[in-house]
Coordinates of C-alpha atoms and ligand atoms in Angstrom, one line a residue:
M1175 CA 179.6 171.7 128.9
D1176 CA 183.6 171.0 128.9
R1177 CA 183.1 167.0 128.8
D1178 CA 182.8 165.2 125.3
E1179 CA 180.9 161.8 126.2
P1180 CA 178.9 160.4 123.6
G1181 CA 175.0 160.6 124.8
L1182 CA 172.5 163.0 126.2
R1183 CA 174.3 166.1 127.6
V1184 CA 172.1 167.5 130.7
A1185 CA 172.7 170.6 132.5
I1186 CA 170.7 171.6 135.7
I1187 CA 170.3 174.7 137.4
G1188 CA 170.3 174.7 140.9
A1189 CA 171.4 172.0 143.7
G1190 CA 168.4 172.4 146.0
M1191 CA 166.2 169.3 147.1
G1192 CA 165.0 169.0 142.9
G1193 CA 168.4 169.2 141.3
L1194 CA 170.2 167.3 143.3
A1195 CA 167.6 164.3 143.2
C1196 CA 167.4 164.8 139.5
A1197 CA 171.4 164.7 138.9
L1198 CA 171.6 161.8 141.3
A1199 CA 168.4 160.0 139.6
L1200 CA 170.1 160.7 135.6
A1201 CA 173.2 159.3 136.6
K1202 CA 171.8 156.1 138.0
H1203 CA 169.4 156.1 134.6
G1204 CA 172.8 155.9 132.8
I1205 CA 173.0 159.2 131.7
P1206 CA 176.5 159.8 130.9
Q1207 CA 176.9 164.1 131.1
V1208 CA 175.2 165.7 134.0
D1209 CA 176.6 169.6 134.9
V1210 CA 174.8 171.3 137.5
Y1211 CA 175.1 174.9 138.4
E1212 CA 174.6 176.6 141.8
T1213 CA 174.8 180.4 142.8
A1214 CA 175.7 178.9 146.3
S1215 CA 179.6 177.9 147.1
N1216 CA 178.8 174.4 148.1
L1217 CA 175.8 171.9 149.1
G1218 CA 174.0 173.2 152.1
F1219 CA 170.9 171.6 153.7
V1220 CA 167.3 172.6 154.0
G1221 CA 167.7 174.2 157.2
A1222 CA 165.1 172.4 159.4
G1223 CA 163.4 169.0 159.8
I1224 CA 160.9 168.0 157.4
Q1225 CA 158.2 165.3 157.0
L1226 CA 160.9 162.6 155.5
A1227 CA 157.0 160.9 153.3
P1228 CA 157.0 157.4 152.0
N1229 CA 156.7 159.3 148.6
M1230 CA 160.2 160.9 148.8
G1231 CA 161.6 158.2 150.8
R1232 CA 161.1 155.3 148.0
I1233 CA 162.6 157.6 145.6
L1234 CA 165.8 158.4 147.5
D1235 CA 165.9 154.6 148.5
R1236 CA 166.4 153.9 145.3
L1237 CA 169.1 156.3 144.4
G1238 CA 171.2 154.8 147.5
C1239 CA 170.7 157.9 149.5
W1240 CA 167.8 156.8 152.2
E1241 CA 169.2 154.4 154.7
T1242 CA 171.4 157.1 156.4
I1243 CA 168.8 159.9 156.2
A1244 CA 166.3 157.2 158.1
M1245 CA 168.9 156.0 160.5
E1246 CA 167.9 159.4 162.1
A1247 CA 164.3 160.3 161.7
T1248 CA 161.8 159.8 164.1
D1249 CA 158.7 157.5 162.8
I1250 CA 155.9 159.3 163.6
K1251 CA 152.5 156.8 164.7
S1252 CA 149.9 159.3 165.2
A1253 CA 148.8 163.2 164.8
S1254 CA 147.3 164.8 167.6
I1255 CA 145.9 168.1 166.8
R1256 CA 145.2 170.7 169.6
K1257 CA 143.7 174.3 170.3
H1258 CA 146.2 176.8 170.8
N1259 CA 144.8 178.5 173.9
D1260 CA 143.8 175.8 176.2
N1261 CA 145.9 172.9 174.4
K1262 CA 142.6 171.0 174.6
E1263 CA 142.6 168.0 172.3
L1264 CA 140.7 168.5 169.1
A1265 CA 141.6 164.7 167.3
H1266 CA 144.0 162.4 168.0
V1267 CA 145.0 160.7 164.2
D1268 CA 146.5 157.3 164.0
L1269 CA 148.8 157.2 161.6
S1270 CA 150.2 154.0 161.9
Y1271 CA 148.6 152.9 158.8
I1272 CA 151.1 154.6 156.8
R1273 CA 154.8 154.6 157.8
R1274 CA 156.3 158.3 157.8
E1275 CA 159.3 159.5 159.1
Y1276 CA 160.5 162.9 159.8
G1277 CA 163.9 164.0 160.0
M1278 CA 166.6 166.4 158.6
P1279 CA 167.5 165.6 155.0
H1280 CA 171.3 166.4 155.4
M1281 CA 172.6 167.2 152.2
V1282 CA 175.8 165.5 153.2
E1283 CA 174.2 162.1 152.2
Y1284 CA 172.9 163.6 148.8
T1285 CA 176.5 164.9 148.7
K1286 CA 178.4 161.8 149.0
A1287 CA 176.0 159.8 146.8
C1288 CA 176.5 162.6 144.1
K1289 CA 180.1 162.2 144.3
K1290 CA 180.2 158.6 143.4
E1291 CA 178.6 159.3 140.1
K1292 CA 181.4 160.0 137.6
A1293 CA 178.6 161.4 135.3
I1294 CA 177.8 164.3 137.6
T1295 CA 179.9 167.6 137.7
F1296 CA 179.1 170.6 140.3
H1297 CA 179.9 174.2 139.1
F1298 CA 179.4 176.3 142.3
K1299 CA 179.1 179.9 143.0
S1300 CA 177.9 179.9 139.2
S1301 CA 174.8 181.5 138.5
C1302 CA 172.5 181.3 135.4
S1303 CA 171.6 184.8 134.3
D1304 CA 169.8 184.3 130.7
I1305 CA 168.9 181.9 128.1
K1306 CA 170.4 182.2 125.1
S1307 CA 168.2 179.6 123.5
W1308 CA 165.8 176.7 124.1
T1309 CA 166.2 174.6 121.4
P1310 CA 167.9 172.5 119.4
K1311 CA 170.6 172.8 121.9
P1312 CA 169.2 175.1 124.8
T1313 CA 171.8 177.7 125.4
F1314 CA 172.3 179.4 128.9
T1315 CA 174.8 181.9 130.1
V1316 CA 176.5 181.9 133.1
V1317 CA 177.8 184.4 135.6
P1318 CA 180.6 182.5 138.0
R1319 CA 181.2 184.9 141.2
E1320 CA 185.4 184.9 139.7
G1321 CA 186.2 185.5 135.9
A1322 CA 184.0 186.4 133.4
P1323 CA 180.7 184.9 132.0
Y1324 CA 180.1 182.2 129.7
D1325 CA 177.9 180.5 127.6
V1326 CA 176.7 176.3 128.2
S1327 CA 175.1 174.4 125.4
A1328 CA 173.5 171.1 126.4
D1329 CA 171.0 168.5 125.1
V1330 CA 168.1 169.3 127.9
L1331 CA 168.1 172.2 130.3
L1332 CA 166.5 171.6 133.7
A1333 CA 165.7 174.2 135.6
A1334 CA 165.4 173.1 139.5
D1335 CA 166.2 177.2 140.5
G1336 CA 163.6 177.5 143.4
I1337 CA 160.6 179.8 143.9
K1338 CA 162.4 182.9 142.6
S1339 CA 163.2 180.9 139.3
I1340 CA 164.6 182.9 136.7
V1341 CA 164.1 180.2 133.8
R1342 CA 160.3 180.5 134.8
S1343 CA 160.4 184.3 134.3
K1344 CA 162.0 183.6 130.9
I1345 CA 159.6 180.7 129.7
L1346 CA 156.4 183.5 130.9
K1347 CA 158.1 186.3 129.2
E1348 CA 158.4 184.0 126.1
L1349 CA 154.7 183.1 126.1
G1350 CA 153.6 186.4 127.1
V1351 CA 152.2 185.2 130.2
K1352 CA 151.6 187.1 133.1
A1353 CA 152.2 184.9 136.2
E1354 CA 153.6 185.9 139.3
V1355 CA 154.9 185.1 142.7
T1356 CA 152.2 185.7 145.0
D1357 CA 152.7 186.9 148.5
S1358 CA 150.5 184.3 150.9
G1359 CA 150.7 187.0 153.6
Q1360 CA 151.8 184.2 155.8
S1361 CA 155.2 183.7 157.1
S1362 CA 157.1 180.7 159.3
Y1363 CA 159.6 180.9 161.8
R1364 CA 161.4 177.7 162.2
I1365 CA 162.6 176.4 165.3
M1366 CA 165.2 173.8 166.6
L1367 CA 165.3 173.3 170.5
T1368 CA 168.0 170.6 172.0
R1369 CA 167.1 168.1 174.5
E1370 CA 169.6 169.8 176.4
Q1371 CA 167.3 173.1 176.7
M1372 CA 164.1 170.8 177.5
A1373 CA 165.6 168.6 179.9
S1374 CA 164.3 170.5 182.9
D1375 CA 160.7 170.7 181.7
P1376 CA 158.4 167.2 182.1
E1377 CA 156.2 168.4 179.9
M1378 CA 158.3 169.2 177.0
L1379 CA 160.4 166.0 177.3
E1380 CA 156.8 164.4 176.9
L1381 CA 156.9 165.6 173.6
L1382 CA 160.4 165.1 172.8
D1383 CA 159.9 161.2 173.8
S1384 CA 156.8 160.8 171.8
D1385 CA 156.3 159.0 168.6
R1386 CA 153.4 162.4 167.4
V1387 CA 153.2 165.0 165.3
T1388 CA 151.4 168.0 167.2
R1389 CA 149.5 171.1 165.6
W1390 CA 148.2 173.7 167.9
L1391 CA 145.5 175.5 166.1
G1392 CA 144.7 179.4 166.4
E1393 CA 143.0 182.0 164.4
R1394 CA 144.9 182.9 161.4
R1395 CA 148.2 181.0 163.0
H1396 CA 149.4 177.6 164.1
I1397 CA 152.2 175.6 165.3
I1398 CA 153.3 172.3 164.1
A1399 CA 156.1 170.2 166.1
Y1400 CA 157.5 167.0 166.0
P1401 CA 160.8 165.3 167.4
I1402 CA 163.7 164.5 165.1
S1403 CA 167.3 163.6 164.8
N1404 CA 166.6 160.2 167.0
K1405 CA 164.7 162.4 169.4
N1406 CA 167.1 164.8 170.4
I1407 CA 165.6 167.6 168.6
Y1408 CA 162.2 169.1 169.0
N1409 CA 161.3 170.9 165.3
I1410 CA 158.8 173.6 166.0
S1411 CA 157.3 175.4 162.4
S1412 CA 154.6 178.2 162.5
A1413 CA 152.2 179.6 160.1
Q1414 CA 151.1 183.5 160.9
P1415 CA 150.5 186.5 159.4
D1416 CA 153.1 188.3 157.9
I1417 CA 153.7 191.4 159.3
H1418 CA 157.0 192.6 157.8
F1419 CA 155.4 191.5 154.1
A1420 CA 155.9 194.8 152.7
E1421 CA 159.4 194.8 153.2
A1422 CA 162.0 193.7 150.2
P1423 CA 162.6 189.9 150.8
S1424 CA 166.1 188.4 150.8
A1425 CA 166.9 186.4 147.9
T1426 CA 166.1 182.8 149.9
Y1427 CA 162.6 184.8 151.3
T1428 CA 164.5 183.8 154.8
T1429 CA 165.1 186.8 157.2
R1430 CA 166.4 186.8 160.9
G1431 CA 162.9 187.1 162.7
S1432 CA 162.0 189.4 165.8
K1433 CA 161.9 187.1 169.4
A1434 CA 159.5 189.6 170.5
D1435 CA 157.0 189.6 167.4
M1436 CA 157.1 185.8 167.7
L1437 CA 156.1 185.4 171.0
D1438 CA 153.4 188.5 170.4
N1439 CA 152.3 185.9 167.7
F1440 CA 151.7 183.2 169.6
K1441 CA 150.7 185.3 172.7
E1442 CA 147.4 183.4 173.0
C1443 CA 148.8 180.1 173.2
C1444 CA 148.9 178.1 176.1
P1445 CA 151.9 178.2 178.6
L1446 CA 153.5 174.5 177.1
V1447 CA 154.0 176.4 173.7
Q1448 CA 154.6 180.1 175.3
R1449 CA 157.5 178.2 177.2
M1450 CA 159.0 176.2 174.2
L1451 CA 158.9 179.7 172.0
N1452 CA 160.9 181.4 175.0
L1453 CA 163.5 179.0 175.2
V1454 CA 164.1 180.2 171.5
P1455 CA 167.5 182.7 172.1
D1456 CA 167.2 186.4 170.9
G1457 CA 168.8 186.9 167.4
E1458 CA 168.2 183.2 166.6
V1459 CA 165.0 183.4 164.9
C1460 CA 164.4 182.4 161.3
E1461 CA 161.7 183.7 159.7
W1462 CA 160.4 182.3 156.3
K1463 CA 158.3 184.3 154.1
L1464 CA 155.8 181.9 152.6
R1465 CA 155.3 182.4 148.6
V1466 CA 153.3 180.9 146.1
H1467 CA 152.8 181.4 142.0
S1468 CA 149.9 181.1 140.0
P1469 CA 149.8 178.0 137.9
L1470 CA 152.0 177.7 134.9
P1471 CA 150.4 177.0 131.3
T1472 CA 153.7 174.7 130.9
W1473 CA 156.5 173.6 132.2
V1474 CA 158.4 173.0 129.3
K1475 CA 159.6 175.1 126.3
G1476 CA 161.9 173.4 123.9
N1477 CA 164.4 171.3 125.1
V1478 CA 164.0 173.1 128.6
A1479 CA 162.3 171.9 131.5
L1480 CA 161.1 173.6 134.9
L1481 CA 161.0 171.7 138.2
G1482 CA 160.5 171.8 141.8
D1483 CA 159.5 175.0 143.5
A1484 CA 160.4 176.8 140.3
C1485 CA 156.9 175.3 138.7
H1486 CA 154.9 174.4 141.7
P1487 CA 155.4 176.3 145.1
S1488 CA 153.4 175.5 148.0
L1489 CA 152.2 176.6 151.2
P1490 CA 154.0 173.8 153.3
H1491 CA 150.8 172.6 155.1
L1492 CA 150.8 169.2 153.5
N1493 CA 154.4 168.7 154.0
Q1494 CA 155.3 167.9 150.6
G1495 CA 157.3 170.6 148.9
A1496 CA 160.6 168.6 148.8
A1497 CA 159.0 165.5 147.8
Q1498 CA 157.3 166.7 145.2
A1499 CA 160.7 168.4 144.1
I1500 CA 162.3 164.9 144.4
E1501 CA 159.3 163.0 142.6
D1502 CA 159.8 165.6 139.1
G1503 CA 163.8 164.6 139.2
A1504 CA 163.0 161.1 139.3
V1505 CA 160.5 160.9 136.5
L1506 CA 162.9 163.6 134.5
A1507 CA 165.1 160.5 135.0
V1508 CA 163.0 157.9 134.1
V1509 CA 161.4 159.9 130.8
L1510 CA 165.2 160.7 129.7
S1511 CA 166.4 157.6 130.2
K1512 CA 163.5 155.8 127.9
L1513 CA 164.4 158.7 124.8
P1514 CA 164.2 156.3 121.5
D1515 CA 166.4 158.9 119.6
H1516 CA 168.3 161.9 120.8
S1517 CA 166.6 164.4 118.5
P1518 CA 165.5 167.8 119.7
E1519 CA 162.0 166.7 118.9
S1520 CA 161.9 163.6 120.7
I1521 CA 163.6 165.0 123.7
N1522 CA 160.5 168.0 123.9
K1523 CA 158.0 165.1 123.5
A1524 CA 160.1 163.0 126.6
L1525 CA 160.0 166.4 128.7
R1526 CA 155.8 166.8 128.0
V1527 CA 155.6 163.2 129.1
Y1528 CA 157.3 164.1 132.2
E1529 CA 154.7 167.4 132.6
L1530 CA 151.8 164.9 131.7
I1531 CA 152.8 162.7 134.5
R1532 CA 153.7 165.8 137.2
K1533 CA 151.7 168.5 136.7
E1534 CA 148.2 167.7 137.3
R1535 CA 149.3 166.0 140.6
A1536 CA 151.8 168.4 141.6
E1537 CA 149.0 171.5 141.1
T1538 CA 146.3 169.4 143.0
L1539 CA 148.7 169.1 146.2
V1540 CA 149.4 173.0 145.9
D1541 CA 145.7 173.3 146.2
L1542 CA 145.2 171.1 148.4
A1543 CA 147.8 172.8 151.1
A1544 CA 146.5 176.2 150.1
A1545 CA 142.4 175.0 151.3
S1546 CA 143.9 173.0 154.1
C1547 CA 145.4 176.0 155.6
K1548 CA 142.3 178.0 155.3
T1549 CA 140.7 175.4 157.3
L1550 CA 143.6 175.6 160.1
H1551 CA 143.3 178.9 160.4
L1552 CA 139.5 179.3 160.8
G1553 CA 138.8 182.2 163.6
E1554 CA 135.4 182.0 165.9
G1555 CA 132.1 181.2 164.3
A1556 CA 129.8 178.4 162.6
A1557 CA 132.6 176.7 160.1
R1558 CA 135.3 176.2 162.8
E1559 CA 132.6 174.9 165.3
E1560 CA 131.8 172.2 161.9
R1561 CA 135.7 171.9 161.3
D1562 CA 136.1 171.2 164.9
R1563 CA 133.0 168.3 164.8
Q1564 CA 135.1 166.9 162.1
F1565 CA 137.9 166.3 164.0
A1566 CA 136.2 165.4 167.2
A1567 CA 134.5 162.6 164.8
L1568 CA 138.3 161.4 163.9
K1569 CA 139.5 160.6 167.1
D1570 CA 141.7 157.9 166.9
Q1571 CA 140.4 156.4 163.5
G1572 CA 141.4 157.7 160.1
G1573 CA 138.8 158.7 157.5
P1574 CA 138.6 162.3 156.1
S1575 CA 140.2 165.2 158.4
P1576 CA 140.1 169.0 157.8
D1577 CA 143.6 168.8 158.4
K1578 CA 144.4 167.5 155.1
S1579 CA 148.2 166.3 156.0
V1580 CA 146.7 163.7 158.2
D1581 CA 143.5 162.7 155.8
E1582 CA 143.5 159.1 155.2
A1583 CA 142.3 159.5 151.3
V1584 CA 144.7 161.9 150.7
N1585 CA 147.5 160.2 152.3
K1586 CA 147.0 157.3 150.4
M1587 CA 146.7 159.6 147.2
V1588 CA 149.9 161.4 147.7
L1589 CA 152.0 158.8 149.8
G1590 CA 151.0 155.8 148.1
T1591 CA 151.3 157.0 144.2
D1592 CA 154.8 156.0 142.8
V1593 CA 155.4 158.0 140.1
M1594 CA 158.6 156.8 139.0
Q1595 CA 156.7 152.9 138.2
I1596 CA 153.8 155.3 136.3
A1597 CA 157.1 157.0 134.4
Q1598 CA 158.6 153.4 133.7
D1599 CA 155.0 151.7 132.6
D1600 CA 153.4 154.5 130.8
F1601 CA 156.2 156.6 128.7
E1602 CA 155.8 154.6 125.7
G1603 CA 151.8 155.1 125.6
F1604 CA 152.4 159.0 126.6
F1605 CA 155.4 159.7 124.2
R1606 CA 153.1 157.7 120.9
S1607 CA 150.2 159.4 122.1
L1608 CA 151.6 163.1 121.7
E1609 CA 152.1 165.1 118.7
L1610 CA 155.7 166.3 117.3
T1611 CA 155.8 169.9 118.2
K1612 CA 157.5 172.2 115.6
L1613 CA 160.6 173.4 117.5
A1614 CA 161.3 177.1 117.3
Ligands
FAD1985 C1 158.3 176.7 156.1 C2 158.6 175.5 155.7 C3 158.4 174.2 155.9 C4 158.8 173.2 154.9 N1 158.5 171.7 155.3 C5 158.3 170.8 154.2 C6 158.0 169.4 154.5 O1 157.9 169.3 155.8 N2 158.6 168.5 154.0 C7 158.7 168.8 152.4 O2 158.6 167.8 151.5 N3 158.8 170.4 152.0 C8 158.5 171.1 152.8 N4 159.1 172.4 152.6 C9 159.5 172.9 151.1 C10 160.9 172.5 150.9 O3 161.6 173.1 151.2 C11 160.9 173.2 149.4 O4 159.5 172.8 148.4 C12 161.9 172.4 148.4 O5 163.4 172.8 149.1 C13 162.0 173.2 146.9 O6 163.4 172.5 146.5 P1 163.6 172.5 144.9 O7 165.1 172.2 144.8 O8 162.7 172.9 143.8 O9 164.1 174.4 145.4 P2 165.4 175.2 146.2 O10 165.4 174.2 148.0 O11 165.0 176.4 146.7 O12 166.8 174.9 145.5 C14 166.6 176.1 144.2 C15 168.1 176.0 144.4 O13 168.6 176.8 143.4 C16 169.9 178.0 143.1 N5 169.8 179.0 142.3 C17 168.4 179.7 142.4 N6 168.7 180.9 141.6 C18 169.9 180.0 140.8 C19 170.7 180.5 139.4 N7 170.1 181.5 138.8 N8 171.7 179.9 139.3 C20 172.1 178.9 140.1 N9 171.6 178.3 140.7 C21 170.3 179.1 141.5 C22 169.4 178.2 144.7 O14 171.1 178.8 145.4 C23 168.8 176.7 145.5 O15 170.2 176.1 145.7 C24 159.3 173.7 153.5 C25 159.0 174.8 152.8 C26 158.9 175.9 153.6 C27 159.1 177.3 153.2

């Protein structure tokens, strides 16, 4: 790191939702030097509409970049769960008890917010290729797209390098633990239809103009859709068996999908859904491979910590992947700002406090998303009949739901917990309770 400010020097690998939120939170908490290394040539955007859940909004608001994102978002007030083949409603769930918005978290807002922070320096076209040391000064090799590789040392290294994290692989190798990316056997199409495309279809327009998220459930597949961008775009995403899973995935796990395969996957859907899928232009089908990872024994090694999809990639069925990455970044900023001193031992303890606050919660949500997926994708039989009875009992009320993303107790736990506040309030107790670890 080339600047020489007094105070803690933090390096972040990866400028996705997690890395950026972390950089911004660190700067807001007075960390004077935050360097972000990113393979891409600039900041992109998530590529689709996502749920901007209140636990994410609360943090982004504190980081000063929520207002503009929220301006275009749709405030969703209810969920409609339907059968995919005849469009029959299984449940209508009132969500007005908890405000939740759906939209596109354009990185533009983040970029603007980051640019205002003198502490943050971006190094684009720069990939981390190796970790040379974990402590006392974590050191890693950066390979720039042009020029020779070089080594960087910092006081703390935070790896927000996504589901294919090389830092995670190196930690697991050091620990002698075999844990791997797991193929979920599913992929997801992500589609955005414009108001213009939907204009001549009254049934579609009703969906676009609603304040509703709709899920159409079929066997081993479903579609979830909601309006975003001031109701000018209808955002659709799906989950279905990944018929191409044996093919080598791209770096990002996204591929250009085939429209014929997509239509075939949802050929049993009701005419409304089929008409919407048919609107997607040939050659513009975006398909994501859905991958998870077996749980890690730890997120911390020496003065290095993992965050976001690097340590808890999830199936998307709880709509919490980005929100959880942002929670990680925010908690890291709080614990590092509360360090009593900058010794490697104290930094390691603070990173373990972060792990204590975050790991169990994030892994619980990964498990809930996987369990919800199994229930949502049930085939004909007694289990599905029971599920649909539970959906019917839900009609217009809160309470327990087979779809965990609209389960009242789950929502109160997921959306109502303020992890930044917990870190503020409980840091000292956790810090004192941890033994010093001999670092090597
Ligand atoms: C179909 C689908 C739907 C989803 N819907 C939602 C939703 O509704 N709500 C929600 O909250 N989440 C959702 N998610 C999840 C969410 O998109 C991810 O969980 C989130 O983006 C993870 O952020 P991250 O920063 O950890 O990782 P990423 O966004 O993957 O960022 C990692 C970054 O690190 C960079 N990088 C990687 N390796 C290196 C290296 N060696 N050196 C330098 N840079 C590197 C990459 O270029 C990238 O910019 C969804 C995901 C999918 C697949």
